[in-house]
PDB file of C-alpha atoms in Angstrom:
ATOM      1  CA  MET H 238      61.886 -12.934 -80.588  1.00 45.00           C
ATOM      2  CA  ALA H 239      64.799 -10.866 -81.759  1.00 45.00           C
ATOM      3  CA  PRO H 240      62.810  -8.903 -84.331  1.00 49.00           C
ATOM      4  CA  LYS H 241      60.245  -7.941 -81.654  1.00 49.00           C
ATOM      5  CA  ASN H 242      62.965  -6.858 -79.252  1.00 54.00           C
ATOM      6  CA  GLN H 243      64.596  -4.855 -82.001  1.00 54.00           C
ATOM      7  CA  ALA H 244      61.309  -3.099 -82.848  1.00 57.00           C
ATOM      8  CA  ARG H 245      60.716  -2.320 -79.209  1.00 55.00           C
ATOM      9  CA  ASP H 246      64.246  -0.967 -78.862  1.00 52.00           C
ATOM     10  CA  ASN H 247      63.743   1.170 -81.948  1.00 54.00           C
ATOM     11  CA  ARG H 248      60.486   2.596 -80.545  1.00 58.00           C
ATOM     12  CA  GLU H 249      62.160   3.378 -77.235  1.00 54.00           C
ATOM     13  CA  ALA H 250      65.072   5.028 -79.013  1.00 51.00           C
ATOM     14  CA  ARG H 251      62.691   7.161 -81.086  1.00 56.00           C
ATOM     15  CA  GLU H 252      60.787   8.132 -77.926  1.00 56.00           C
ATOM     16  CA  ARG H 253      64.001   9.088 -76.145  1.00 52.00           C
ATOM     17  CA  LEU H 254      65.007  11.167 -79.167  1.00 50.00           C
ATOM     18  CA  ARG H 255      61.598  12.851 -79.252  1.00 52.00           C
ATOM     19  CA  LEU H 256      61.770  13.708 -75.554  1.00 51.00           C
ATOM     20  CA  TYR H 257      65.316  15.007 -75.906  1.00 46.00           C
ATOM     21  CA  GLN H 258      64.359  17.195 -78.851  1.00 51.00           C
ATOM     22  CA  ALA H 259      61.331  18.459 -76.927  1.00 47.00           C
ATOM     23  CA  ARG H 260      63.517  19.384 -73.991  1.00 48.00           C
ATOM     24  CA  GLN H 261      65.990  21.079 -76.299  1.00 48.00           C
ATOM     25  CA  GLY H 262      63.163  23.018 -77.912  1.00 50.00           C
ATOM     26  CA  LEU H 263      61.878  24.083 -74.513  1.00 45.00           C
ATOM     27  CA  HIS H 264      65.340  25.224 -73.463  1.00 45.00           C
ATOM     28  CA  GLU H 265      65.767  27.152 -76.698  1.00 49.00           C
ATOM     29  CA  ARG H 266      62.396  28.893 -76.265  1.00 47.00           C
ATOM     30  CA  GLN H 267      63.306  29.785 -72.693  1.00 47.00           C
ATOM     31  CA  ARG H 268      66.677  31.144 -73.842  1.00 48.00           C
ATOM     32  CA  ARG H 269      65.015  33.246 -76.531  1.00 52.00           C
ATOM     33  CA  ARG H 270      62.492  34.516 -74.017  1.00 49.00           C
ATOM     34  CA  ARG H 271      65.291  35.571 -71.639  1.00 49.00           C
ATOM     35  CA  VAL H 272      67.105  37.334 -74.472  1.00 43.00           C
ATOM     36  CA  ARG H 273      63.886  39.060 -75.490  1.00 46.00           C
ATOM     37  CA  ASP H 274      63.174  40.117 -71.913  1.00 49.00           C
ATOM     38  CA  ASP H 275      66.735  41.428 -71.548  1.00 49.00           C
ATOM     39  CA  VAL H 276      66.385  43.429 -74.765  1.00 41.00           C
ATOM     40  CA  VAL H 277      63.053  44.824 -73.640  1.00 39.00           C
ATOM     41  CA  GLY H 278      64.590  45.761 -70.292  1.00 45.00           C
ATOM     42  CA  VAL H 279      67.454  47.584 -71.984  1.00 38.00           C
ATOM     43  CA  VAL H 280      65.049  49.414 -74.292  1.00 37.00           C
ATOM     44  CA  VAL H 281      62.949  50.480 -71.314  1.00 35.00           C
ATOM     45  CA  LEU H 282      66.044  51.758 -69.483  1.00 39.00           C
ATOM     46  CA  VAL H 283      67.152  53.674 -72.582  1.00 37.00           C
ATOM     47  CA  LEU H 284      63.712  55.220 -72.953  1.00 37.00           C
ATOM     48  CA  VAL H 285      63.640  56.196 -69.278  1.00 37.00           C
ATOM     49  CA  ALA H 286      67.103  57.744 -69.580  1.00 41.00           C
ATOM     50  CA  ALA H 287      66.054  59.580 -72.732  1.00 37.00           C
ATOM     51  CA  LEU H 288      62.950  60.924 -71.046  1.00 38.00           C
ATOM     52  CA  ALA H 289      64.997  62.029 -68.029  1.00 41.00           C
ATOM     53  CA  THR H 290      67.472  63.809 -70.291  1.00 38.00           C
ATOM     54  CA  GLY H 291      64.602  65.396 -72.156  1.00 36.00           C
ATOM     55  CA  SER H 292      63.149  66.736 -68.938  1.00 31.00           C
ATOM     56  CA  GLN H 293      66.505  68.281 -68.117  1.00 33.00           C
ATOM     57  CA  LEU H 294      66.606  69.895 -71.537  1.00 27.00           C
ATOM     58  CA  VAL H 295      63.116  71.277 -71.091  1.00 26.00           C
ATOM     59  CA  PHE H 296      63.657  72.724 -67.644  1.00 32.00           C
ATOM     60  CA  ALA H 297      67.318  73.624 -67.512  1.00 35.00           C
ATOM     61  CA  GLY H 298      67.259  76.079 -70.390  1.00 30.00           C
ATOM     62  CA  ALA H 299      65.014  78.832 -69.163  1.00 32.00           C
ATOM     63  CA  GLN H 300      64.166  78.530 -65.512  1.00 44.00           C
ATOM     64  CA  ALA H 301      65.604  78.820 -61.977  1.00 59.00           C
ATOM     65  CA  PRO H 302      68.985  77.327 -60.947  1.00 70.00           C
ATOM     66  CA  ALA H 303      67.934  73.782 -61.663  1.00 64.00           C
ATOM     67  CA  ARG H 304      68.929  70.726 -63.640  1.00 57.00           C
ATOM     68  CA  SER H 305      65.239  70.210 -64.358  1.00 40.00           C
ATOM     69  CA  GLY H 306      62.194  72.057 -63.269  1.00 35.00           C
ATOM     70  CA  ALA H 307      62.346  75.227 -61.266  1.00 37.00           C
ATOM     71  CA  SER H 308      61.035  78.554 -62.423  1.00 33.00           C
ATOM     72  CA  ALA H 309      61.751  82.114 -61.376  1.00 32.00           C
ATOM     73  CA  THR H 310      58.429  82.298 -59.599  1.00 31.00           C
ATOM     74  CA  GLY H 311      57.855  78.746 -58.468  1.00 31.00           C
ATOM     75  CA  THR H 312      59.275  75.254 -58.318  1.00 33.00           C
ATOM     76  CA  PRO H 313      57.127  72.261 -59.281  1.00 29.00           C
ATOM     77  CA  THR H 314      56.242  70.008 -56.381  1.00 30.00           C
ATOM     78  CA  PRO H 315      58.147  66.724 -56.729  1.00 33.00           C
ATOM     79  CA  SER H 316      56.125  63.539 -57.024  1.00 31.00           C
ATOM     80  CA  ALA H 317      56.474  60.749 -54.483  1.00 33.00           C
ATOM     81  CA  SER H 318      58.163  58.503 -57.033  1.00 36.00           C
ATOM     82  CA  ALA H 319      60.690  61.208 -57.811  1.00 44.00           C
ATOM     83  CA  THR H 320      61.942  61.398 -54.231  1.00 45.00           C
ATOM     84  CA  ALA H 321      62.749  57.751 -53.559  1.00 65.00           C
ATOM     85  CA  GLY H 322      66.441  58.257 -52.841  1.00 92.00           C
ATOM     86  CA  ASN H 323      69.937  58.381 -54.279  1.00 96.00           C
ATOM     87  CA  THR H 324      70.793  56.792 -57.611  1.00 95.00           C
ATOM     88  CA  GLY H 325      74.199  55.683 -58.834  1.00 95.00           C
ATOM     89  CA  LYS H 326      77.401  55.652 -56.801  1.00 96.00           C
ATOM     90  CA  VAL H 327      77.217  58.787 -54.666  1.00 97.00           C
ATOM     91  CA  PRO H 328      80.466  59.835 -52.938  1.00 97.00           C
ATOM     92  CA  SER H 329      80.445  59.123 -49.211  1.00 97.00           C
ATOM     93  CA  LYS H 330      79.181  61.980 -47.065  1.00 96.00           C
ATOM     94  CA  GLY H 331      82.069  61.246 -44.722  1.00 97.00           C
ATOM     95  CA  ILE H 332      84.584  62.809 -47.111  1.00 98.00           C
ATOM     96  CA  ALA H 333      83.898  66.309 -45.791  1.00 98.00           C
ATOM     97  CA  ASP H 334      84.357  65.025 -42.237  1.00 96.00           C
ATOM     98  CA  GLY H 335      82.181  67.781 -40.785  1.00 96.00           C
ATOM     99  CA  ARG H 336      84.898  70.351 -41.456  1.00 97.00           C
ATOM    100  CA  THR H 337      85.377  73.525 -43.475  1.00 98.00           C
ATOM    101  CA  TRP H 338      87.179  73.140 -46.797  1.00 98.00           C
ATOM    102  CA  THR H 339      88.719  75.890 -48.885  1.00 98.00           C
ATOM    103  CA  GLY H 340      89.691  76.098 -52.521  1.00 98.00           C
ATOM    104  CA  THR H 341      89.834  78.063 -55.741  1.00 98.00           C
ATOM    105  CA  LEU H 342      87.722  77.983 -58.873  1.00 98.00           C
ATOM    106  CA  THR H 343      89.306  79.501 -61.984  1.00 98.00           C
ATOM    107  CA  LEU H 344      87.173  80.678 -64.906  1.00 98.00           C
ATOM    108  CA  ASN H 345      88.620  81.422 -68.362  1.00 98.00           C
ATOM    109  CA  ASP H 346      92.151  81.234 -66.905  1.00 98.00           C
ATOM    110  CA  ASP H 347      92.011  84.720 -65.358  1.00 96.00           C
ATOM    111  CA  VAL H 348      89.018  84.948 -62.997  1.00 98.00           C
ATOM    112  CA  GLU H 349      89.937  83.207 -59.739  1.00 98.00           C
ATOM    113  CA  LEU H 350      87.288  82.702 -57.088  1.00 98.00           C
ATOM    114  CA  GLY H 351      88.188  81.662 -53.557  1.00 98.00           C
ATOM    115  CA  PHE H 352      85.536  79.578 -51.806  1.00 98.00           C
ATOM    116  CA  GLU H 353      84.658  77.676 -48.658  1.00 98.00           C
ATOM    117  CA  LEU H 354      82.633  74.473 -48.404  1.00 98.00           C
ATOM    118  CA  ASP H 355      80.662  73.845 -45.220  1.00 98.00           C
ATOM    119  CA  GLY H 356      81.156  70.181 -44.331  1.00 98.00           C
ATOM    120  CA  ALA H 357      79.199  70.613 -41.098  1.00 98.00           C
ATOM    121  CA  LYS H 358      75.961  72.115 -42.435  1.00 98.00           C
ATOM    122  CA  ALA H 359      76.021  70.381 -45.834  1.00 98.00           C
ATOM    123  CA  PRO H 360      78.123  67.230 -45.389  1.00 98.00           C
ATOM    124  CA  GLN H 361      76.734  65.306 -48.367  1.00 98.00           C
ATOM    125  CA  ALA H 362      76.930  68.166 -50.857  1.00 98.00           C
ATOM    126  CA  ALA H 363      80.364  69.248 -49.619  1.00 98.00           C
ATOM    127  CA  SER H 364      81.636  65.679 -49.924  1.00 98.00           C
ATOM    128  CA  VAL H 365      80.357  65.430 -53.493  1.00 98.00           C
ATOM    129  CA  GLU H 366      82.036  68.701 -54.479  1.00 98.00           C
ATOM    130  CA  ILE H 367      85.321  67.694 -52.852  1.00 98.00           C
ATOM    131  CA  ASP H 368      85.262  64.366 -54.672  1.00 98.00           C
ATOM    132  CA  LEU H 369      84.437  65.935 -58.051  1.00 98.00           C
ATOM    133  CA  ILE H 370      87.184  68.546 -57.697  1.00 98.00           C
ATOM    134  CA  ARG H 371      89.750  65.950 -56.647  1.00 98.00           C
ATOM    135  CA  LYS H 372      88.871  63.891 -59.717  1.00 97.00           C
ATOM    136  CA  GLN H 373      89.135  67.012 -61.945  1.00 97.00           C
ATOM    137  CA  PHE H 374      85.577  66.485 -63.138  1.00 97.00           C
ATOM    138  CA  TYR H 375      84.997  70.212 -63.596  1.00 97.00           C
ATOM    139  CA  GLN H 376      88.112  70.859 -65.673  1.00 96.00           C
ATOM    140  CA  GLY H 377      86.960  72.216 -69.045  1.00 96.00           C
ATOM    141  CA  THR H 378      83.233  72.193 -68.252  1.00 96.00           C
ATOM    142  CA  THR H 379      81.057  75.166 -69.140  1.00 96.00           C
ATOM    143  CA  CYS H 380      79.166  77.744 -67.105  1.00 98.00           C
ATOM    144  CA  HIS H 381      76.150  77.597 -69.374  1.00 97.00           C
ATOM    145  CA  ARG H 382      73.628  79.876 -67.709  1.00 97.00           C
ATOM    146  CA  LEU H 383      73.606  83.418 -66.380  1.00 97.00           C
ATOM    147  CA  ALA H 384      70.743  85.220 -64.646  1.00 96.00           C
ATOM    148  CA  ASP H 385      71.087  88.997 -64.509  1.00 92.00           C
ATOM    149  CA  ARG H 386      67.667  90.229 -63.479  1.00 91.00           C
ATOM    150  CA  ALA H 387      67.249  92.296 -60.316  1.00 89.00           C
ATOM    151  CA  ASP H 388      67.040  90.008 -57.272  1.00 92.00           C
ATOM    152  CA  PHE H 389      67.829  87.023 -59.533  1.00 94.00           C
ATOM    153  CA  ARG H 390      71.569  86.995 -60.180  1.00 96.00           C
ATOM    154  CA  PHE H 391      73.609  83.820 -60.496  1.00 98.00           C
ATOM    155  CA  LEU H 392      76.014  81.963 -62.764  1.00 98.00           C
ATOM    156  CA  GLN H 393      75.293  78.244 -63.169  1.00 98.00           C
ATOM    157  CA  CYS H 394      78.131  75.824 -63.902  1.00 98.00           C
ATOM    158  CA  GLY H 395      79.150  72.163 -63.791  1.00 97.00           C
ATOM    159  CA  SER H 396      77.003  70.596 -66.509  1.00 94.00           C
ATOM    160  CA  ALA H 397      78.753  67.478 -67.824  1.00 91.00           C
ATOM    161  CA  ASN H 398      77.574  68.189 -71.373  1.00 91.00           C
ATOM    162  CA  GLY H 399      78.009  71.957 -71.189  1.00 89.00           C
ATOM    163  CA  ASP H 400      74.358  72.734 -71.915  1.00 89.00           C
ATOM    164  CA  GLY H 401      72.601  72.052 -68.628  1.00 90.00           C
ATOM    165  CA  THR H 402      72.399  68.286 -69.097  1.00 90.00           C
ATOM    166  CA  GLY H 403      74.465  65.324 -67.982  1.00 86.00           C
ATOM    167  CA  ASP H 404      75.906  64.247 -64.656  1.00 86.00           C
ATOM    168  CA  ALA H 405      78.633  62.069 -63.158  1.00 91.00           C
ATOM    169  CA  GLY H 406      76.504  58.924 -63.097  1.00 94.00           C
ATOM    170  CA  PHE H 407      74.730  59.690 -59.833  1.00 96.00           C
ATOM    171  CA  GLU H 408      72.051  61.881 -58.282  1.00 96.00           C
ATOM    172  CA  TYR H 409      71.684  62.488 -54.589  1.00 97.00           C
ATOM    173  CA  GLY H 410      69.860  64.133 -51.713  1.00 97.00           C
ATOM    174  CA  PRO H 411      68.578  65.156 -49.308  1.00 96.00           C
ATOM    175  CA  LEU H 412      68.560  68.943 -49.390  1.00 98.00           C
ATOM    176  CA  GLU H 413      70.818  70.513 -46.776  1.00 98.00           C
ATOM    177  CA  ASN H 414      71.289  73.963 -45.248  1.00 98.00           C
ATOM    178  CA  VAL H 415      68.423  75.550 -47.204  1.00 98.00           C
ATOM    179  CA  PRO H 416      67.542  79.193 -46.371  1.00 97.00           C
ATOM    180  CA  SER H 417      64.128  79.247 -44.718  1.00 94.00           C
ATOM    181  CA  ASP H 418      63.247  82.613 -46.285  1.00 94.00           C
ATOM    182  CA  GLY H 419      64.303  81.785 -49.852  1.00 96.00           C
ATOM    183  CA  ARG H 420      67.047  84.445 -49.752  1.00 97.00           C
ATOM    184  CA  TYR H 421      70.436  83.531 -51.202  1.00 98.00           C
ATOM    185  CA  ALA H 422      72.914  86.230 -50.271  1.00 98.00           C
ATOM    186  CA  LYS H 423      75.622  87.507 -52.572  1.00 98.00           C
ATOM    187  CA  GLY H 424      78.493  85.033 -52.545  1.00 98.00           C
ATOM    188  CA  THR H 425      76.358  81.960 -51.882  1.00 98.00           C
ATOM    189  CA  LEU H 426      77.538  78.734 -53.477  1.00 98.00           C
ATOM    190  CA  ALA H 427      74.578  76.361 -53.923  1.00 98.00           C
ATOM    191  CA  ILE H 428      73.663  73.115 -55.670  1.00 98.00           C
ATOM    192  CA  ALA H 429      71.343  73.129 -58.688  1.00 97.00           C
ATOM    193  CA  ARG H 430      68.737  70.405 -58.955  1.00 95.00           C
ATOM    194  CA  GLY H 431      65.591  69.243 -60.733  1.00 92.00           C
ATOM    195  CA  SER H 432      62.089  68.874 -59.379  1.00 90.00           C
ATOM    196  CA  SER H 433      63.135  66.119 -56.974  1.00 93.00           C
ATOM    197  CA  PRO H 434      65.189  66.876 -53.842  1.00 94.00           C
ATOM    198  CA  TYR H 435      67.220  63.804 -54.832  1.00 96.00           C
ATOM    199  CA  SER H 436      68.167  65.139 -58.286  1.00 95.00           C
ATOM    200  CA  GLN H 437      71.288  67.012 -57.175  1.00 97.00           C
ATOM    201  CA  SER H 438      74.391  65.997 -59.115  1.00 96.00           C
ATOM    202  CA  THR H 439      77.297  68.030 -60.521  1.00 97.00           C
ATOM    203  CA  GLN H 440      75.758  71.421 -61.263  1.00 97.00           C
ATOM    204  CA  PHE H 441      76.092  74.355 -58.896  1.00 98.00           C
ATOM    205  CA  PHE H 442      75.416  78.080 -59.015  1.00 98.00           C
ATOM    206  CA  ILE H 443      77.335  81.108 -57.828  1.00 98.00           C
ATOM    207  CA  VAL H 444      75.146  83.919 -56.507  1.00 98.00           C
ATOM    208  CA  TYR H 445      76.865  87.186 -57.465  1.00 98.00           C
ATOM    209  CA  GLY H 446      74.023  89.428 -56.263  1.00 97.00           C
ATOM    210  CA  ASP H 447      71.363  88.944 -53.573  1.00 97.00           C
ATOM    211  CA  THR H 448      68.786  86.554 -55.026  1.00 97.00           C
ATOM    212  CA  THR H 449      65.341  85.315 -53.995  1.00 95.00           C
ATOM    213  CA  LEU H 450      64.225  81.842 -55.094  1.00 95.00           C
ATOM    214  CA  ASP H 451      60.888  80.185 -54.483  1.00 89.00           C
ATOM    215  CA  GLY H 452      61.192  77.516 -51.818  1.00 88.00           C
ATOM    216  CA  SER H 453      57.831  75.796 -52.127  1.00 88.00           C
ATOM    217  CA  SER H 454      59.409  72.518 -53.265  1.00 85.00           C
ATOM    218  CA  GLY H 455      62.274  72.662 -50.782  1.00 93.00           C
ATOM    219  CA  GLY H 456      64.755  75.243 -52.052  1.00 96.00           C
ATOM    220  CA  TYR H 457      68.417  74.622 -52.796  1.00 98.00           C
ATOM    221  CA  THR H 458      71.317  73.267 -50.777  1.00 98.00           C
ATOM    222  CA  VAL H 459      73.784  75.963 -49.741  1.00 98.00           C
ATOM    223  CA  VAL H 460      77.112  74.139 -49.805  1.00 98.00           C
ATOM    224  CA  GLY H 461      79.361  77.100 -49.073  1.00 98.00           C
ATOM    225  CA  ARG H 462      80.293  80.611 -50.104  1.00 98.00           C
ATOM    226  CA  VAL H 463      82.627  82.517 -52.386  1.00 98.00           C
ATOM    227  CA  THR H 464      85.211  84.339 -50.290  1.00 98.00           C
ATOM    228  CA  SER H 465      87.058  86.318 -52.975  1.00 98.00           C
ATOM    229  CA  GLY H 466      86.984  87.211 -56.655  1.00 98.00           C
ATOM    230  CA  LEU H 467      83.342  88.257 -57.104  1.00 98.00           C
ATOM    231  CA  ASP H 468      84.394  91.703 -58.363  1.00 98.00           C
ATOM    232  CA  ASP H 469      86.471  90.081 -61.087  1.00 98.00           C
ATOM    233  CA  LEU H 470      83.626  87.711 -61.936  1.00 98.00           C
ATOM    234  CA  GLU H 471      81.281  90.644 -62.410  1.00 97.00           C
ATOM    235  CA  SER H 472      83.659  92.858 -64.366  1.00 98.00           C
ATOM    236  CA  GLU H 473      84.900  90.094 -66.679  1.00 98.00           C
ATOM    237  CA  ILE H 474      81.819  87.933 -67.174  1.00 98.00           C
ATOM    238  CA  THR H 475      78.461  88.732 -65.603  1.00 97.00           C
ATOM    239  CA  SER H 476      78.398  92.440 -66.462  1.00 96.00           C
ATOM    240  CA  LYS H 477      78.679  91.566 -70.162  1.00 96.00           C
ATOM    241  CA  GLY H 478      75.164  90.153 -70.136  1.00 95.00           C
ATOM    242  CA  ILE H 479      73.563  87.226 -71.889  1.00 95.00           C
ATOM    243  CA  THR H 480      73.144  86.301 -75.529  1.00 93.00           C
ATOM    244  CA  SER H 481      69.375  85.785 -75.463  1.00 84.00           C
ATOM    245  CA  ALA H 482      67.265  86.127 -72.346  1.00 80.00           C
ATOM    246  CA  GLY H 483      64.460  83.773 -71.496  1.00 81.00           C
ATOM    247  CA  SER H 484      61.294  84.940 -69.790  1.00 77.00           C
ATOM    248  CA  ASP H 485      62.953  84.638 -66.388  1.00 82.00           C
ATOM    249  CA  GLY H 486      65.936  86.801 -67.323  1.00 79.00           C
ATOM    250  CA  SER H 487      68.497  84.033 -67.720  1.00 93.00           C
ATOM    251  CA  GLY H 488      70.396  82.713 -70.710  1.00 95.00           C
ATOM    252  CA  GLU H 489      73.798  81.806 -72.050  1.00 96.00           C
ATOM    253  CA  PRO H 490      76.525  84.224 -70.934  1.00 97.00           C
ATOM    254  CA  GLU H 491      77.698  86.654 -73.617  1.00 97.00           C
ATOM    255  CA  VAL H 492      81.231  85.812 -72.522  1.00 97.00           C
ATOM    256  CA  ALA H 493      81.739  82.095 -73.118  1.00 97.00           C
ATOM    257  CA  THR H 494      82.788  80.775 -69.716  1.00 98.00           C
ATOM    258  CA  LYS H 495      84.677  77.612 -68.838  1.00 97.00           C
ATOM    259  CA  ILE H 496      86.112  76.222 -65.635  1.00 98.00           C
ATOM    260  CA  THR H 497      89.839  76.034 -66.281  1.00 98.00           C
ATOM    261  CA  GLY H 498      90.961  75.066 -62.802  1.00 98.00           C
ATOM    262  CA  ALA H 499      89.679  73.934 -59.401  1.00 98.00           C
ATOM    263  CA  THR H 500      91.444  73.065 -56.156  1.00 98.00           C
ATOM    264  CA  VAL H 501      90.243  72.100 -52.689  1.00 98.00           C
ATOM    265  CA  ARG H 502      91.854  71.336 -49.336  1.00 97.00           C
ATOM    266  CA  GLU H 503      90.868  71.067 -45.701  1.00 95.00           C
ATOM    267  CA  ALA H 504      90.983  74.425 -43.961  1.00 91.00           C
ATOM    268  CA  ASP H 505      93.696  74.995 -41.378  1.00 81.00           C
TER     269      ASP H 505
END
């Protein structure tokens, strides 16, 4: 009987080995599938990011004060999917604490602008600007775009990449303190954005002459105002014009302009 028992034991051992190998093969296929799915997910995210950056490149170069998609005569209507909400780690809107904040913005070392941020009317935008200034995000960034057409006069700054693209890893909304008539008075400090009201990030624009912007897609958040230094800004930078104007009258400033300093503190 021993030989029969041995044969049976051998068959059972082979069956156990076959089942083990089958399980191992299944586990390996599942692992490969997870790796493949992870790779596909990363590729999709990269493609989405690339497309988003591309849209910023398309829109930011030659149209209204926007990171992507506003023109001198009209702003594209944002799609429902583009207005879902904040992305990334947005600074808390409680930073501004509903108060007025004051500070200075220095351009090219010798043009100093005094400003106020309105933490009551634009708490989220004011909080973002306070946080960015405290972290010295703006130090060395470029003011890449100047508009010098009649009734369309602003200097746009704060692009992470210096060319109208890039951000601090977040985008936010909603729009706050938007003029109902589309008029942005001289001295207005406002937040640039793309086609979505939730595409605000690091870019802002300084209105150095009364400006009218189309508000059909919501307009732009007025975060505060420039309180001093506009004369110097105009004499040293904006009056020198632009290198090559787009159809809307904006382009790169003739005088290369960088933010060389920024401070902020709670008003007394």
